PDB file of C-alpha atoms and ligand atoms in Angstrom:
ATOM      1  CA  MET A   2       0.000   0.000   0.000  1.00 44.00           C
ATOM      2  CA  ALA A   3       1.352   3.394  -0.992  1.00 44.00           C
ATOM      3  CA  VAL A   4       1.515   5.021   2.397  1.00 44.00           C
ATOM      4  CA  GLU A   5       4.514   7.174   3.156  1.00 46.00           C
ATOM      5  CA  PRO A   6       4.784   9.347   6.226  1.00 44.00           C
ATOM      6  CA  LEU A   7       4.347  12.978   5.196  1.00 46.00           C
ATOM      7  CA  ASP A   8       7.626  14.403   4.074  1.00 46.00           C
ATOM      8  CA  ASP A   9       7.575  16.838   6.950  1.00 68.00           C
ATOM      9  CA  ARG A  10      10.343  16.617   9.501  1.00 75.00           C
ATOM     10  CA  LYS A  11       8.488  18.451  12.206  1.00 81.00           C
ATOM     11  CA  PHE A  12       5.563  16.068  12.154  1.00 89.00           C
ATOM     12  CA  ALA A  13       7.903  13.087  11.855  1.00 89.00           C
ATOM     13  CA  GLY A  14       9.576  14.159  15.110  1.00 90.00           C
ATOM     14  CA  TYR A  15       6.222  14.537  16.836  1.00 93.00           C
ATOM     15  CA  ARG A  16       5.201  11.108  15.606  1.00 94.00           C
ATOM     16  CA  ARG A  17       8.273   9.534  17.200  1.00 94.00           C
ATOM     17  CA  LYS A  18       7.393  11.164  20.519  1.00 95.00           C
ATOM     18  CA  LEU A  19       3.821   9.942  20.264  1.00 97.00           C
ATOM     19  CA  ILE A  20       5.086   6.419  19.633  1.00 98.00           C
ATOM     20  CA  GLU A  21       7.273   6.658  22.738  1.00 97.00           C
ATOM     21  CA  GLN A  22       4.222   7.706  24.746  1.00 97.00           C
ATOM     22  CA  ILE A  23       2.185   4.811  23.418  1.00 98.00           C
ATOM     23  CA  ARG A  24       5.049   2.464  24.263  1.00 97.00           C
ATOM     24  CA  GLY A  25       5.147   4.023  27.729  1.00 96.00           C
ATOM     25  CA  ARG A  26       1.544   2.940  28.169  1.00 95.00           C
ATOM     26  CA  GLY A  27       2.528  -0.664  27.731  1.00 95.00           C
ATOM     27  CA  ILE A  28       1.984  -1.289  24.009  1.00 96.00           C
ATOM     28  CA  ASP A  29       5.263  -2.674  22.723  1.00 95.00           C
ATOM     29  CA  ASP A  30       4.159  -4.563  19.610  1.00 97.00           C
ATOM     30  CA  LEU A  31       6.441  -3.122  16.945  1.00 97.00           C
ATOM     31  CA  ALA A  32       3.987  -3.735  14.100  1.00 97.00           C
ATOM     32  CA  ILE A  33       1.384  -1.629  15.909  1.00 98.00           C
ATOM     33  CA  LEU A  34       3.808   1.129  16.864  1.00 98.00           C
ATOM     34  CA  GLN A  35       4.996   1.383  13.261  1.00 97.00           C
ATOM     35  CA  LEU A  36       1.433   2.034  12.101  1.00 98.00           C
ATOM     36  CA  PHE A  37       1.496   5.299  14.034  1.00 97.00           C
ATOM     37  CA  ASP A  38       4.556   6.302  12.048  1.00 94.00           C
ATOM     38  CA  ARG A  39       3.000   5.326   8.724  1.00 95.00           C
ATOM     39  CA  VAL A  40      -0.272   7.220   9.107  1.00 96.00           C
ATOM     40  CA  PRO A  41       0.077  10.996   9.541  1.00 95.00           C
ATOM     41  CA  ARG A  42      -2.614  11.732  12.136  1.00 96.00           C
ATOM     42  CA  HIS A  43      -2.742  15.441  11.361  1.00 95.00           C
ATOM     43  CA  LEU A  44      -4.143  14.696   7.897  1.00 95.00           C
ATOM     44  CA  PHE A  45      -7.248  13.350   9.628  1.00 98.00           C
ATOM     45  CA  LEU A  46      -7.752  16.400  11.829  1.00 97.00           C
ATOM     46  CA  PRO A  47      -8.958  19.951  11.153  1.00 96.00           C
ATOM     47  CA  GLN A  48      -6.002  22.222  10.414  1.00 93.00           C
ATOM     48  CA  GLY A  49      -6.721  24.342  13.493  1.00 94.00           C
ATOM     49  CA  VAL A  50      -5.708  21.464  15.779  1.00 95.00           C
ATOM     50  CA  TRP A  51      -2.619  20.327  13.838  1.00 93.00           C
ATOM     51  CA  PRO A  52      -0.262  21.596  16.568  1.00 92.00           C
ATOM     52  CA  ARG A  53      -1.902  19.032  18.877  1.00 95.00           C
ATOM     53  CA  ALA A  54      -2.186  16.246  16.300  1.00 95.00           C
ATOM     54  CA  TYR A  55       0.510  14.079  17.886  1.00 96.00           C
ATOM     55  CA  GLU A  56      -0.494  14.503  21.513  1.00 96.00           C
ATOM     56  CA  ASP A  57      -1.641  11.312  23.159  1.00 97.00           C
ATOM     57  CA  ALA A  58      -5.025  12.870  23.790  1.00 97.00           C
ATOM     58  CA  PRO A  59      -8.525  12.978  22.363  1.00 96.00           C
ATOM     59  CA  ILE A  60      -8.693  15.886  19.907  1.00 97.00           C
ATOM     60  CA  PRO A  61     -11.840  17.822  18.927  1.00 97.00           C
ATOM     61  CA  ILE A  62     -12.827  17.280  15.300  1.00 98.00           C
ATOM     62  CA  GLY A  63     -15.977  19.438  15.222  1.00 97.00           C
ATOM     63  CA  PHE A  64     -19.678  18.580  15.526  1.00 97.00           C
ATOM     64  CA  GLY A  65     -19.145  17.890  19.228  1.00 96.00           C
ATOM     65  CA  GLN A  66     -16.994  14.826  18.419  1.00 97.00           C
ATOM     66  CA  THR A  67     -13.414  13.874  19.218  1.00 97.00           C
ATOM     67  CA  ALA A  68     -10.752  11.746  17.609  1.00 98.00           C
ATOM     68  CA  SER A  69      -9.928   9.072  20.177  1.00 96.00           C
ATOM     69  CA  GLN A  70      -6.729   9.009  22.203  1.00 96.00           C
ATOM     70  CA  PRO A  71      -3.981   7.276  20.166  1.00 98.00           C
ATOM     71  CA  SER A  72      -2.822   5.010  23.014  1.00 96.00           C
ATOM     72  CA  LEU A  73      -6.400   3.767  23.375  1.00 95.00           C
ATOM     73  CA  GLN A  74      -6.494   3.048  19.650  1.00 97.00           C
ATOM     74  CA  ALA A  75      -3.189   1.195  20.021  1.00 98.00           C
ATOM     75  CA  LEU A  76      -4.832  -0.842  22.776  1.00 96.00           C
ATOM     76  CA  TYR A  77      -7.744  -1.608  20.416  1.00 97.00           C
ATOM     77  CA  LEU A  78      -5.292  -2.850  17.799  1.00 98.00           C
ATOM     78  CA  SER A  79      -3.295  -4.916  20.243  1.00 97.00           C
ATOM     79  CA  VAL A  80      -6.421  -6.598  21.647  1.00 97.00           C
ATOM     80  CA  LEU A  81      -8.105  -7.160  18.274  1.00 98.00           C
ATOM     81  CA  ASP A  82      -4.870  -8.057  16.453  1.00 97.00           C
ATOM     82  CA  PRO A  83      -6.205  -7.638  12.878  1.00 98.00           C
ATOM     83  CA  THR A  84      -4.761  -9.917  10.184  1.00 98.00           C
ATOM     84  CA  PRO A  85      -4.689  -9.428   6.392  1.00 98.00           C
ATOM     85  CA  GLU A  86      -7.607 -11.885   6.116  1.00 98.00           C
ATOM     86  CA  ASP A  87      -9.942  -9.958   8.400  1.00 98.00           C
ATOM     87  CA  THR A  88     -13.062  -8.093   7.386  1.00 98.00           C
ATOM     88  CA  VAL A  89     -13.689  -5.262   9.826  1.00 99.00           C
ATOM     89  CA  LEU A  90     -16.772  -3.277  10.761  1.00 99.00           C
ATOM     90  CA  GLU A  91     -16.002   0.057  12.404  1.00 99.00           C
ATOM     91  CA  ILE A  92     -18.765   2.072  14.032  1.00 98.00           C
ATOM     92  CA  GLY A  93     -17.963   5.772  14.375  1.00 98.00           C
ATOM     93  CA  THR A  94     -15.537   6.668  11.575  1.00 98.00           C
ATOM     94  CA  GLY A  95     -14.986  10.108  13.148  1.00 98.00           C
ATOM     95  CA  SER A  96     -11.679  11.455  11.882  1.00 98.00           C
ATOM     96  CA  GLY A  97     -10.930   8.230   9.996  1.00 98.00           C
ATOM     97  CA  PHE A  98      -7.566   7.815  11.708  1.00 98.00           C
ATOM     98  CA  LEU A  99      -8.387   4.445  13.281  1.00 98.00           C
ATOM     99  CA  THR A 100     -10.016   3.464   9.980  1.00 98.00           C
ATOM    100  CA  ALA A 101      -6.633   4.032   8.316  1.00 98.00           C
ATOM    101  CA  LEU A 102      -4.738   2.033  10.954  1.00 98.00           C
ATOM    102  CA  LEU A 103      -7.207  -0.815  10.475  1.00 98.00           C
ATOM    103  CA  ALA A 104      -7.004  -0.572   6.679  1.00 98.00           C
ATOM    104  CA  LEU A 105      -3.248  -1.142   6.838  1.00 98.00           C
ATOM    105  CA  THR A 106      -3.645  -4.309   8.866  1.00 98.00           C
ATOM    106  CA  ALA A 107      -6.901  -5.933   7.708  1.00 98.00           C
ATOM    107  CA  ASP A 108      -8.297  -7.052   4.362  1.00 98.00           C
ATOM    108  CA  ARG A 109     -11.272  -4.688   4.179  1.00 98.00           C
ATOM    109  CA  VAL A 110     -12.737  -2.084   6.491  1.00 99.00           C
ATOM    110  CA  TYR A 111     -16.415  -1.074   6.445  1.00 99.00           C
ATOM    111  CA  SER A 112     -16.925   2.045   8.521  1.00 99.00           C
ATOM    112  CA  VAL A 113     -20.168   3.795   9.467  1.00 98.00           C
ATOM    113  CA  GLU A 114     -20.480   7.403  10.662  1.00 98.00           C
ATOM    114  CA  ARG A 115     -23.688   9.294  11.413  1.00 98.00           C
ATOM    115  CA  ILE A 116     -22.289  12.774  10.659  1.00 98.00           C
ATOM    116  CA  ARG A 117     -21.939  13.228   6.934  1.00 98.00           C
ATOM    117  CA  GLU A 118     -19.307  15.977   7.089  1.00 98.00           C
ATOM    118  CA  LEU A 119     -16.984  13.789   9.158  1.00 98.00           C
ATOM    119  CA  SER A 120     -17.367  10.897   6.747  1.00 98.00           C
ATOM    120  CA  VAL A 121     -16.575  13.168   3.803  1.00 98.00           C
ATOM    121  CA  ARG A 122     -13.463  14.489   5.539  1.00 98.00           C
ATOM    122  CA  ALA A 123     -12.318  10.998   6.477  1.00 98.00           C
ATOM    123  CA  ARG A 124     -12.753   9.904   2.863  1.00 98.00           C
ATOM    124  CA  ALA A 125     -10.564  12.778   1.660  1.00 98.00           C
ATOM    125  CA  ALA A 126      -7.747  11.821   4.045  1.00 98.00           C
ATOM    126  CA  LEU A 127      -8.016   8.114   3.195  1.00 98.00           C
ATOM    127  CA  ASP A 128      -7.925   8.967  -0.517  1.00 98.00           C
ATOM    128  CA  GLN A 129      -4.865  11.121  -0.007  1.00 96.00           C
ATOM    129  CA  LEU A 130      -3.127   8.046   1.416  1.00 96.00           C
ATOM    130  CA  GLN A 131      -4.519   5.894  -1.401  1.00 97.00           C
ATOM    131  CA  MET A 132      -6.293   3.524   0.934  1.00 97.00           C
ATOM    132  CA  LYS A 133      -8.576   1.613  -1.349  1.00 97.00           C
ATOM    133  CA  ASN A 134      -9.774  -1.165   0.937  1.00 98.00           C
ATOM    134  CA  VAL A 135     -12.149   1.047   2.931  1.00 98.00           C
ATOM    135  CA  ALA A 136     -15.874   1.525   2.371  1.00 98.00           C
ATOM    136  CA  LEU A 137     -17.565   4.351   4.259  1.00 98.00           C
ATOM    137  CA  MET A 138     -21.280   4.774   4.894  1.00 98.00           C
ATOM    138  CA  VAL A 139     -23.242   7.612   6.459  1.00 98.00           C
ATOM    139  CA  GLY A 140     -26.014   6.400   8.726  1.00 98.00           C
ATOM    140  CA  ASP A 141     -26.964   4.910  12.059  1.00 98.00           C
ATOM    141  CA  GLY A 142     -24.289   2.352  12.837  1.00 98.00           C
ATOM    142  CA  THR A 143     -26.272   0.799  15.699  1.00 98.00           C
ATOM    143  CA  ILE A 144     -27.831  -1.490  13.094  1.00 98.00           C
ATOM    144  CA  GLY A 145     -24.390  -2.542  11.809  1.00 98.00           C
ATOM    145  CA  TRP A 146     -23.884  -3.064   8.060  1.00 98.00           C
ATOM    146  CA  ARG A 147     -25.738  -6.228   7.198  1.00 98.00           C
ATOM    147  CA  LYS A 148     -24.751  -6.285   3.538  1.00 98.00           C
ATOM    148  CA  TYR A 149     -21.119  -7.125   4.333  1.00 98.00           C
ATOM    149  CA  ALA A 150     -21.668  -9.242   7.453  1.00 98.00           C
ATOM    150  CA  PRO A 151     -20.372 -11.340   9.065  1.00 98.00           C
ATOM    151  CA  PHE A 152     -17.346  -9.442  10.319  1.00 99.00           C
ATOM    152  CA  ASP A 153     -14.207 -10.923  11.845  1.00 98.00           C
ATOM    153  CA  LEU A 154     -13.700  -7.775  13.892  1.00 99.00           C
ATOM    154  CA  ILE A 155     -16.144  -5.125  15.071  1.00 99.00           C
ATOM    155  CA  VAL A 156     -14.596  -1.929  16.377  1.00 98.00           C
ATOM    156  CA  VAL A 157     -16.875   0.513  18.168  1.00 98.00           C
ATOM    157  CA  SER A 158     -15.451   3.947  18.966  1.00 97.00           C
ATOM    158  CA  ALA A 159     -18.462   5.437  20.724  1.00 98.00           C
ATOM    159  CA  ALA A 160     -19.957   4.555  24.106  1.00 98.00           C
ATOM    160  CA  SER A 161     -23.098   2.464  24.342  1.00 98.00           C
ATOM    161  CA  PRO A 162     -25.433   1.611  27.244  1.00 98.00           C
ATOM    162  CA  SER A 163     -25.302  -2.033  26.082  1.00 98.00           C
ATOM    163  CA  ILE A 164     -24.157  -4.008  23.047  1.00 98.00           C
ATOM    164  CA  PRO A 165     -26.596  -3.379  20.175  1.00 98.00           C
ATOM    165  CA  PRO A 166     -28.018  -6.764  19.047  1.00 98.00           C
ATOM    166  CA  ALA A 167     -26.999  -6.218  15.407  1.00 98.00           C
ATOM    167  CA  PHE A 168     -23.348  -6.199  16.442  1.00 98.00           C
ATOM    168  CA  THR A 169     -23.448  -9.674  17.955  1.00 98.00           C
ATOM    169  CA  ASP A 170     -25.632 -10.886  15.058  1.00 98.00           C
ATOM    170  CA  GLN A 171     -23.073  -9.637  12.556  1.00 98.00           C
ATOM    171  CA  LEU A 172     -20.011 -11.021  14.374  1.00 98.00           C
ATOM    172  CA  ALA A 173     -18.448 -13.994  12.549  1.00 98.00           C
ATOM    173  CA  GLU A 174     -17.644 -17.272  14.271  1.00 98.00           C
ATOM    174  CA  GLY A 175     -14.251 -16.724  15.918  1.00 98.00           C
ATOM    175  CA  GLY A 176     -14.824 -12.974  15.611  1.00 98.00           C
ATOM    176  CA  ARG A 177     -13.963 -10.319  18.180  1.00 98.00           C
ATOM    177  CA  MET A 178     -15.598  -7.015  19.038  1.00 98.00           C
ATOM    178  CA  LEU A 179     -14.435  -4.129  21.220  1.00 98.00           C
ATOM    179  CA  ILE A 180     -17.006  -1.677  22.534  1.00 98.00           C
ATOM    180  CA  PRO A 181     -17.112   0.822  25.398  1.00 98.00           C
ATOM    181  CA  VAL A 182     -20.165   0.003  27.523  1.00 98.00           C
ATOM    182  CA  GLY A 183     -21.481   2.008  30.458  1.00 98.00           C
ATOM    183  CA  THR A 184     -23.054   5.343  31.255  1.00 97.00           C
ATOM    184  CA  ARG A 185     -22.739   8.467  29.150  1.00 95.00           C
ATOM    185  CA  ASP A 186     -19.944   9.703  31.431  1.00 95.00           C
ATOM    186  CA  ARG A 187     -17.930   6.594  32.105  1.00 97.00           C
ATOM    187  CA  GLN A 188     -17.467   3.258  30.404  1.00 98.00           C
ATOM    188  CA  GLU A 189     -15.543   0.019  30.489  1.00 98.00           C
ATOM    189  CA  LEU A 190     -14.048  -1.491  27.384  1.00 97.00           C
ATOM    190  CA  VAL A 191     -15.758  -4.808  26.678  1.00 98.00           C
ATOM    191  CA  LEU A 192     -14.267  -7.521  24.500  1.00 98.00           C
ATOM    192  CA  ALA A 193     -16.904  -9.852  23.056  1.00 98.00           C
ATOM    193  CA  ARG A 194     -15.989 -13.028  21.160  1.00 98.00           C
ATOM    194  CA  ARG A 195     -18.091 -15.529  19.310  1.00 98.00           C
ATOM    195  CA  GLU A 196     -16.925 -19.064  19.965  1.00 97.00           C
ATOM    196  CA  ASN A 197     -18.952 -22.124  19.004  1.00 96.00           C
ATOM    197  CA  GLY A 198     -21.863 -19.852  18.285  1.00 92.00           C
ATOM    198  CA  GLU A 199     -21.874 -18.308  21.747  1.00 96.00           C
ATOM    199  CA  VAL A 200     -20.874 -14.739  22.484  1.00 97.00           C
ATOM    200  CA  ARG A 201     -18.796 -14.214  25.622  1.00 98.00           C
ATOM    201  CA  GLU A 202     -18.003 -10.833  27.067  1.00 98.00           C
ATOM    202  CA  GLU A 203     -15.177  -9.687  29.297  1.00 97.00           C
ATOM    203  CA  VAL A 204     -14.113  -6.281  30.554  1.00 98.00           C
ATOM    204  CA  ILE A 205     -10.558  -5.644  29.440  1.00 96.00           C
ATOM    205  CA  HIS A 206     -10.121  -2.010  30.467  1.00 92.00           C
ATOM    206  CA  GLY A 207     -11.969   0.167  32.945  1.00 91.00           C
ATOM    207  CA  GLU A 208     -12.552   3.863  33.291  1.00 90.00           C
ATOM    208  CA  CYS A 209     -12.683   5.256  29.796  1.00 92.00           C
ATOM    209  CA  THR A 210     -14.804   8.054  28.375  1.00 94.00           C
ATOM    210  CA  PHE A 211     -15.945   7.990  24.755  1.00 96.00           C
ATOM    211  CA  VAL A 212     -18.470  10.198  22.987  1.00 96.00           C
ATOM    212  CA  PRO A 213     -21.932   8.596  23.024  1.00 97.00           C
ATOM    213  CA  LEU A 214     -23.192   6.178  20.398  1.00 98.00           C
ATOM    214  CA  LEU A 215     -26.382   7.877  19.270  1.00 98.00           C
ATOM    215  CA  GLY A 216     -28.938   5.830  17.413  1.00 97.00           C
ATOM    216  CA  ARG A 217     -31.810   3.448  17.411  1.00 97.00           C
ATOM    217  CA  PHE A 218     -30.128   0.801  19.571  1.00 97.00           C
ATOM    218  CA  ALA A 219     -28.054   3.089  21.817  1.00 97.00           C
ATOM    219  CA  TRP A 220     -28.758   6.588  23.161  1.00 96.00           C
ATOM    220  CA  ALA A 221     -31.242   8.987  21.657  1.00 94.00           C
ATOM    221  CA  SER A 222     -29.711  12.083  20.110  1.00 81.00           C
ATOM    222  CA  GLU A 223     -30.329  14.882  22.620  1.00 66.00           C
ATOM    223  CA  THR A 224     -30.451  17.651  20.051  1.00 55.00           C
ATOM    224  CA  GLY A 225     -30.436  15.938  16.706  1.00 48.00           C
ATOM    225  CA  ASP A 226     -28.203  18.750  15.502  1.00 45.00           C
ATOM    226  CA  GLU A 227     -25.162  16.802  14.424  1.00 45.00           C
ATOM    227  CA  ALA A 228     -26.574  14.594  11.728  1.00 42.00           C
ATOM    228  CA  ASP A 229     -29.004  14.887   8.833  1.00 39.00           C
TER     229      ASP A 229
HETATM  230  N1  SAH I 327     -12.140   6.413  15.994  1.00 88.93           N
HETATM  231  C1  SAH I 327     -12.700   7.729  15.772  1.00 88.93           C
HETATM  232  C2  SAH I 327     -13.648   8.041  16.902  1.00 88.93           C
HETATM  233  C3  SAH I 327     -14.513   9.213  16.650  1.00 88.93           C
HETATM  234  S1  SAH I 327     -15.607   9.577  17.986  1.00 88.93           S
HETATM  235  C4  SAH I 327     -11.570   8.729  15.726  1.00 88.93           C
HETATM  236  O1  SAH I 327     -10.549   8.479  16.360  1.00 88.93           O
HETATM  237  O2  SAH I 327     -11.696   9.759  15.084  1.00 88.93           O
HETATM  238  C5  SAH I 327     -16.961   8.517  17.650  1.00 88.93           C
HETATM  239  C6  SAH I 327     -17.736   8.779  16.399  1.00 88.93           C
HETATM  240  O3  SAH I 327     -18.900   7.965  16.451  1.00 88.93           O
HETATM  241  C7  SAH I 327     -18.236  10.212  16.233  1.00 88.93           C
HETATM  242  O4  SAH I 327     -17.749  10.724  15.032  1.00 88.93           O
HETATM  243  C8  SAH I 327     -19.762  10.066  16.189  1.00 88.93           C
HETATM  244  O5  SAH I 327     -20.395  10.951  15.292  1.00 88.93           O
HETATM  245  C9  SAH I 327     -19.911   8.617  15.743  1.00 88.93           C
HETATM  246  N2  SAH I 327     -21.201   8.027  16.071  1.00 88.93           N
HETATM  247  C10 SAH I 327     -21.959   8.164  17.179  1.00 88.93           C
HETATM  248  N3  SAH I 327     -23.089   7.448  17.074  1.00 88.93           N
HETATM  249  C11 SAH I 327     -23.046   6.812  15.864  1.00 88.93           C
HETATM  250  C12 SAH I 327     -23.916   5.922  15.176  1.00 88.93           C
HETATM  251  N4  SAH I 327     -25.066   5.506  15.694  1.00 88.93           N
HETATM  252  N5  SAH I 327     -23.537   5.477  13.971  1.00 88.93           N
HETATM  253  C13 SAH I 327     -22.379   5.874  13.398  1.00 88.93           C
HETATM  254  N6  SAH I 327     -21.511   6.717  13.996  1.00 88.93           N
HETATM  255  C14 SAH I 327     -21.842   7.183  15.224  1.00 88.93           C
END
């Protein structure tokens, strides 16, 4: 895949520091760390926040949404461990940065975002990096994406009160899903796996805060202002 880090020394230096921070949080899988060098995060963020693009922090991307913290995304990748055979469903494209990391490691990524403008921006960044194995859809991801199911991996980047039934329905045998489950203020990261037809859940990380999953099988949109 034709992905080169941006030919920009300043950002390259920041990327190295970010990778050190991610490593400092206990992710030492070289293949994962290298992904953060290969995908220029700033390209996925509004220009106004570029100076913060390589902080290990959630970054505002407009429409009341945030790009997730890179070390948390590294944790997602290390737990899910995508392979080149995997078909991935991502719910909450947001900036598209995690979409890009997944696209470099999996076979195909199907990503759903409810805010059209974010999806359009993510597409532009993915195109710039010539990532062709990604399909984006604008809509309510709480119903999954039945057309391309089942999925080997389901990656949910927004917090849900419980696991929407479509996600477990669309999880392949042997498949794994990561989803933050809890209240609107505080969640735990739940890993669900389908083995011998049965879905088992375990909490793999506590105390995280994601933006809410808004939709038919999660929380109701309080204002309805972000989408449509
Ligand atoms: N991994 C992304 C996370 C973005 S935040 C990143 O790092 O940029 C989560 C995203 O989920 C937001 O963009 C929000 O609009 C989106 N979202 C919330 N509810 C959704 C739903 N029902 N369907 C699709 N996307 C949803």
